[in-house]
Amino acid sequence: MSKGTQTTSVSIYENARIAVLLPCYNEGKAITHVIESFRNVIPTAQIIVIDNASKDDTAEKANDAGATVISETLPGKGNAVRRGFSEVEADIYVMADGDGTYDASALPELISRLVVERLDMVVGTRAEKEEAAYRSGHRMGNRLFNTVFAKLFGARFTDIFSGYRVFSRRFVKTFPAISTGFEIETEISVHAIMLRAPVAEIPTSYGARHEGTESKLRTYRDGARILSRILLFTATHKPFVFYGLIAAFLAVLSVILGLPLVFEYIETGLVERLPTAVLTVGIMLSAVLSFVTGAILSNTGIGQWEVKRLAYLLHSDPLETLRTEIAKEIKK
């Protein structure tokens, strides 16, 4: 991105409908600061706090700070994000957390990149500025899951768990949002890859949580949920890969069990271990069935993604005027 894009005046966004969505659960000690941070950067943005059944004064403080508050009683960040995406109407959507870890001052750069390059999503990847920003278990888990994700879906993202993202309207309004919890960012990344949407990443500062708040992410429990969700996304969106790997494993297992029986038959003309022979044949049949299942689901999935792509194309681009204004600003 050009240097001029990074220094675009925030006043240029006055005519664009920008919504900053902040899903929150018990963020009363940080939410006022977060709202003020984003408002100082882009004063005309609509700031929406999705209160996810908080037990503290998050909603009250958000109201006092001038934000619009939406109450979502179903627990889980995915439910909060789904509610915000479905109810809020805007041209540009910003998703961030209410704990103060993301750098609000980076928002104009994220939005300018989205608009100028005609993208559907820009991810603010997390560059730690404080050691306390990540627990060691979270850091290790992030690296592991990003590696697994890249192997399964392609290396288009380096930080699939970043909660700091900017979206186009057509991306938000064609995103199904099935996830209920912290795996929502993973689902967003999968959706962008499968839709082949134009995306980009920009490193942004990631600091420690606001004093007095604590992370809602549980390393092992939520890690297991995210891993299971990645596997589910693979089975759903890349069934040939998922079932093909199962078929390959079963076929190899069948061969390993069956080879001694073949050698025994060659030497003696008998198959003395009949149960093992039956098991070997059963495993190989399962491998064939798994392969066929993957092939059938893959063909069916192509039709589903064609429908999603057509729905995506039905949404017009409302940002042409803003794009022209930014281009003029860069030339100055």
Coordinates of C-alpha atoms in Angstrom, one line a residue:
M1 CA 0.0 0.0 0.0
S2 CA 1.3 3.5 -0.8
K3 CA 2.4 5.8 1.9
G4 CA -0.3 8.2 1.0
T5 CA -3.0 5.7 1.8
Q6 CA -1.7 5.4 5.3
T7 CA -1.9 9.1 5.9
T8 CA -5.4 9.6 4.5
S9 CA -7.4 12.2 6.5
V10 CA -10.1 10.7 8.7
S11 CA -12.5 13.5 7.7
I12 CA -12.8 11.7 4.3
Y13 CA -14.9 9.0 5.9
E14 CA -17.8 11.4 6.9
N15 CA -20.0 10.3 4.1
A16 CA -19.4 6.5 4.6
R17 CA -21.5 4.4 6.9
I18 CA -18.9 2.8 9.1
A19 CA -20.0 0.5 12.0
V20 CA -17.6 -0.6 14.7
L21 CA -18.9 -3.9 16.3
L22 CA -17.6 -4.7 19.7
P23 CA -18.8 -8.1 21.0
C24 CA -18.4 -8.0 24.8
Y25 CA -18.7 -10.2 27.8
N26 CA -17.9 -8.6 31.2
E27 CA -15.8 -5.8 29.8
G28 CA -17.1 -3.0 32.0
K29 CA -13.7 -1.9 33.1
A30 CA -12.4 -1.5 29.6
I31 CA -15.3 -0.7 27.3
T32 CA -15.5 3.1 27.9
H33 CA -11.8 3.4 27.0
V34 CA -12.3 1.3 23.9
I35 CA -15.3 3.3 22.7
E36 CA -13.5 6.6 23.1
S37 CA -10.4 5.2 21.3
F38 CA -12.4 4.3 18.2
R39 CA -14.5 7.5 18.3
N40 CA -11.3 9.6 18.5
V41 CA -10.0 8.0 15.4
I42 CA -13.2 8.1 13.3
P43 CA -15.7 10.4 15.0
T44 CA -18.5 9.7 12.5
A45 CA -18.4 5.9 12.9
Q46 CA -21.4 4.2 14.6
I47 CA -20.1 2.2 17.5
I48 CA -22.2 -0.9 18.5
V49 CA -21.5 -2.9 21.6
I50 CA -23.0 -6.4 21.4
D51 CA -23.5 -7.2 25.1
N52 CA -23.2 -11.0 25.3
A53 CA -25.1 -11.7 28.6
S54 CA -22.6 -9.8 30.7
K55 CA -22.9 -10.0 34.5
D56 CA -21.2 -6.7 35.1
D57 CA -22.0 -3.1 34.0
T58 CA -20.8 -3.4 30.4
A59 CA -24.1 -2.4 28.9
E60 CA -24.5 0.6 31.2
K61 CA -21.1 1.9 30.6
A62 CA -21.4 1.5 26.9
N63 CA -24.6 3.4 26.9
D64 CA -23.1 6.2 29.0
A65 CA -20.2 6.4 26.5
G66 CA -22.7 7.0 23.7
A67 CA -22.5 3.6 22.0
T68 CA -25.5 1.7 20.6
V69 CA -26.0 -1.4 22.7
I70 CA -27.4 -4.7 21.4
S71 CA -28.2 -7.4 23.9
E72 CA -27.4 -11.0 22.8
T73 CA -28.5 -13.6 25.5
L74 CA -27.0 -16.6 23.7
P75 CA -23.5 -17.1 25.2
G76 CA -20.5 -17.1 22.9
K77 CA -18.6 -14.6 20.7
G78 CA -19.9 -16.3 17.6
N79 CA -23.5 -15.6 18.6
A80 CA -22.6 -12.0 19.4
V81 CA -20.9 -11.4 16.0
R82 CA -23.9 -13.1 14.2
R83 CA -26.3 -10.8 15.9
G84 CA -24.3 -7.7 15.0
F85 CA -23.8 -8.7 11.4
S86 CA -27.5 -9.4 10.9
E87 CA -28.9 -6.3 12.6
V88 CA -26.5 -3.5 11.7
E89 CA -26.6 -1.8 8.3
A90 CA -23.4 -0.2 7.1
D91 CA -21.1 0.2 4.1
I92 CA -18.0 -0.8 6.1
Y93 CA -17.9 -3.1 9.1
V94 CA -15.2 -3.1 11.7
M95 CA -14.9 -6.0 14.2
A96 CA -12.8 -5.6 17.3
D97 CA -12.7 -6.8 20.9
G98 CA -13.9 -4.8 23.9
D99 CA -10.8 -5.5 26.1
G100 CA -8.5 -2.8 24.7
T101 CA -5.9 -5.1 23.2
Y102 CA -6.3 -3.8 19.6
D103 CA -4.9 -0.5 18.3
A104 CA -7.7 1.8 17.3
S105 CA -5.3 4.2 15.6
A106 CA -4.6 1.6 12.9
L107 CA -8.3 1.7 11.8
P108 CA -7.9 4.4 9.1
E109 CA -5.1 2.4 7.4
L110 CA -7.2 -0.8 7.5
I111 CA -10.2 0.9 6.0
S112 CA -8.2 2.7 3.3
R113 CA -6.7 -0.6 2.3
L114 CA -10.1 -2.2 2.0
V115 CA -11.5 0.7 0.0
V116 CA -8.6 1.5 -2.4
E117 CA -7.8 -2.0 -3.3
R118 CA -11.4 -3.1 -3.5
L119 CA -11.0 -5.8 -0.9
D120 CA -13.7 -7.7 1.1
M121 CA -11.7 -8.1 4.3
V122 CA -8.5 -6.7 5.9
V123 CA -7.1 -8.5 8.9
G124 CA -5.2 -6.6 11.5
T125 CA -2.6 -9.2 12.4
R126 CA -1.3 -9.1 15.9
A127 CA 2.2 -7.8 16.5
E128 CA 2.9 -8.0 20.3
K129 CA 4.1 -4.8 21.9
E130 CA 4.0 -6.3 25.4
E131 CA 5.1 -9.7 26.7
A132 CA 1.8 -9.9 28.7
A133 CA -0.3 -9.7 25.6
Y134 CA -0.2 -13.5 25.1
R135 CA -0.1 -16.4 27.6
S136 CA 2.6 -18.9 26.5
G137 CA -0.1 -21.6 25.9
H138 CA -2.0 -19.2 23.6
R139 CA 1.1 -18.3 21.7
M140 CA 2.0 -21.9 21.1
G141 CA -1.6 -22.8 20.2
N142 CA -1.8 -19.9 17.7
R143 CA 1.3 -21.1 15.9
L144 CA 0.0 -24.7 15.8
F145 CA -3.5 -23.9 14.5
N146 CA -2.2 -21.4 12.0
T147 CA 0.1 -24.1 10.6
V148 CA -2.7 -26.7 10.5
F149 CA -5.1 -24.2 8.9
A150 CA -2.5 -23.3 6.2
K151 CA -1.9 -26.9 5.3
L152 CA -5.7 -27.6 5.0
F153 CA -7.0 -24.4 3.4
G154 CA -3.9 -22.6 2.0
A155 CA -1.6 -20.0 3.5
R156 CA -3.6 -16.8 2.7
F157 CA -3.6 -15.8 6.4
T158 CA -0.9 -15.7 9.0
D159 CA -3.2 -15.0 12.0
I160 CA -6.6 -16.7 11.7
F161 CA -7.5 -15.8 15.2
S162 CA -7.2 -12.1 15.0
G163 CA -10.4 -10.4 16.1
Y164 CA -9.5 -7.1 14.5
R165 CA -11.0 -7.1 11.0
V166 CA -12.6 -4.7 8.5
F167 CA -15.2 -6.0 6.1
S168 CA -17.1 -4.9 3.0
R169 CA -20.9 -5.0 3.2
R170 CA -21.2 -7.8 0.7
F171 CA -18.9 -10.0 2.7
V172 CA -20.8 -9.5 6.0
K173 CA -24.3 -10.0 4.4
T174 CA -23.3 -13.3 2.7
F175 CA -21.5 -14.8 5.7
P176 CA -23.5 -17.5 7.4
A177 CA -21.9 -17.2 10.9
I178 CA -22.6 -20.8 12.1
S179 CA -20.0 -20.8 14.9
T180 CA -21.1 -19.9 18.5
G181 CA -17.8 -19.2 20.2
F182 CA -14.2 -18.1 19.7
E183 CA -14.0 -20.2 16.5
I184 CA -15.9 -17.5 14.7
E185 CA -12.6 -15.9 13.4
T186 CA -11.7 -19.3 11.9
E187 CA -15.0 -19.6 10.2
I188 CA -14.6 -16.1 8.8
S189 CA -11.2 -17.0 7.4
V190 CA -12.5 -20.2 5.8
H191 CA -15.4 -18.4 4.3
A192 CA -13.1 -15.8 2.7
I193 CA -10.9 -18.6 1.3
M194 CA -13.7 -20.7 -0.1
L195 CA -15.4 -17.6 -1.6
R196 CA -12.1 -16.6 -3.1
A197 CA -12.7 -13.1 -1.8
P198 CA -10.0 -10.5 -2.1
V199 CA -8.3 -10.0 1.3
A200 CA -5.2 -8.5 2.9
E201 CA -3.4 -8.4 6.2
I202 CA -1.8 -5.4 8.0
P203 CA 0.4 -5.9 11.1
T204 CA -1.1 -3.9 14.0
S205 CA 0.0 -3.4 17.6
Y206 CA -1.5 -5.9 20.1
G207 CA -1.1 -5.0 23.7
A208 CA -2.1 -6.4 27.1
R209 CA -5.7 -6.4 28.2
H210 CA -7.0 -3.3 30.0
E211 CA -6.2 -3.4 33.7
G212 CA -8.7 -5.3 35.8
T213 CA -10.0 -7.4 32.9
E214 CA -9.3 -11.1 32.2
S215 CA -9.3 -13.3 29.1
K216 CA -12.4 -15.3 28.5
L217 CA -10.4 -17.8 26.3
R218 CA -9.6 -21.1 28.1
T219 CA -6.5 -22.5 26.5
Y220 CA -7.3 -26.2 26.5
R221 CA -11.1 -26.2 26.3
D222 CA -11.4 -23.6 23.6
G223 CA -8.3 -25.0 21.8
A224 CA -10.1 -28.3 21.6
R225 CA -13.2 -26.6 20.3
I226 CA -11.3 -24.7 17.7
L227 CA -9.4 -27.8 16.5
S228 CA -12.7 -29.7 16.2
R229 CA -14.2 -26.8 14.3
I230 CA -11.3 -26.7 11.9
L231 CA -11.8 -30.4 11.2
L232 CA -15.5 -29.9 10.7
F233 CA -14.8 -27.0 8.3
T234 CA -12.5 -29.4 6.4
A235 CA -15.2 -32.1 6.2
T236 CA -17.8 -29.5 5.1
H237 CA -15.8 -27.3 2.7
K238 CA -13.1 -29.7 1.5
P239 CA -14.8 -33.1 1.8
F240 CA -12.5 -34.8 -0.8
V241 CA -9.4 -33.9 1.3
F242 CA -11.1 -35.0 4.6
Y243 CA -12.6 -38.3 3.4
G244 CA -9.6 -38.9 1.1
L245 CA -7.2 -38.8 4.1
I246 CA -9.5 -41.2 6.0
A247 CA -9.6 -43.5 3.0
A248 CA -5.8 -43.5 2.6
F249 CA -5.4 -44.3 6.3
L250 CA -7.9 -47.2 6.2
A251 CA -6.4 -48.5 3.0
V252 CA -2.9 -48.6 4.4
L253 CA -4.1 -50.2 7.6
S254 CA -5.9 -52.9 5.5
V255 CA -2.8 -53.6 3.5
I256 CA -0.7 -53.9 6.7
L257 CA -3.1 -56.4 8.2
G258 CA -3.6 -58.3 5.0
L259 CA 0.0 -58.8 3.8
P260 CA 0.8 -61.5 6.3
L261 CA -2.3 -63.3 5.3
V262 CA -1.3 -63.1 1.6
F263 CA 2.2 -64.5 2.4
E264 CA 0.6 -67.2 4.5
Y265 CA -1.7 -68.2 1.7
I266 CA 1.2 -68.3 -0.8
E267 CA 3.2 -70.6 1.5
T268 CA 0.5 -73.0 2.7
G269 CA -2.5 -72.5 0.4
L270 CA -4.6 -71.8 3.5
V271 CA -6.0 -68.7 5.3
E272 CA -6.0 -69.8 8.9
R273 CA -6.8 -66.5 10.5
L274 CA -10.3 -66.0 9.0
P275 CA -11.4 -63.2 11.4
T276 CA -8.4 -61.1 10.4
A277 CA -9.1 -61.7 6.8
V278 CA -12.7 -60.5 7.2
L279 CA -11.5 -57.5 9.2
T280 CA -9.0 -56.6 6.4
V281 CA -11.7 -56.8 3.7
G282 CA -14.1 -54.8 5.9
I283 CA -11.5 -52.0 6.4
M284 CA -10.7 -51.9 2.7
L285 CA -14.4 -51.6 1.8
S286 CA -14.6 -48.7 4.4
A287 CA -11.7 -47.0 2.6
V288 CA -13.5 -47.3 -0.7
L289 CA -16.7 -46.0 0.7
S290 CA -14.9 -43.1 2.4
F291 CA -13.2 -42.2 -0.9
V292 CA -16.5 -42.3 -2.8
T293 CA -18.3 -40.3 -0.1
G294 CA -15.6 -37.6 -0.4
A295 CA -16.0 -37.5 -4.2
I296 CA -19.8 -37.2 -4.0
L297 CA -19.8 -34.5 -1.3
S298 CA -17.1 -32.6 -3.2
N299 CA -19.3 -32.4 -6.3
T300 CA -22.3 -31.4 -4.2
G301 CA -20.2 -28.7 -2.4
I302 CA -19.3 -27.1 -5.8
G303 CA -23.0 -26.4 -6.4
Q304 CA -23.4 -24.9 -2.9
W305 CA -20.4 -22.6 -3.3
E306 CA -21.7 -21.5 -6.7
V307 CA -25.0 -20.4 -5.0
K308 CA -23.0 -18.6 -2.3
R309 CA -20.9 -16.9 -4.9
L310 CA -23.9 -15.7 -6.9
A311 CA -25.5 -14.4 -3.7
Y312 CA -22.2 -12.5 -3.0
L313 CA -22.3 -11.0 -6.5
L314 CA -25.8 -9.6 -6.0
H315 CA -24.5 -7.0 -3.5
S316 CA -23.4 -3.8 -5.2
D317 CA -20.3 -1.8 -4.2
P318 CA -21.4 1.3 -2.2
L319 CA -17.8 2.6 -1.8
E320 CA -17.1 4.0 -5.3
T321 CA -17.5 7.7 -4.1
L322 CA -15.3 7.1 -1.1
R323 CA -12.7 5.4 -3.2
T324 CA -12.6 8.4 -5.5
E325 CA -12.2 10.8 -2.6
I326 CA -9.4 8.7 -1.1
A327 CA -7.6 8.6 -4.5
K328 CA -7.8 12.4 -4.7
E329 CA -6.5 12.7 -1.1
I330 CA -3.5 10.5 -2.0
K331 CA -2.6 12.6 -5.0
K332 CA -2.4 15.8 -3.0

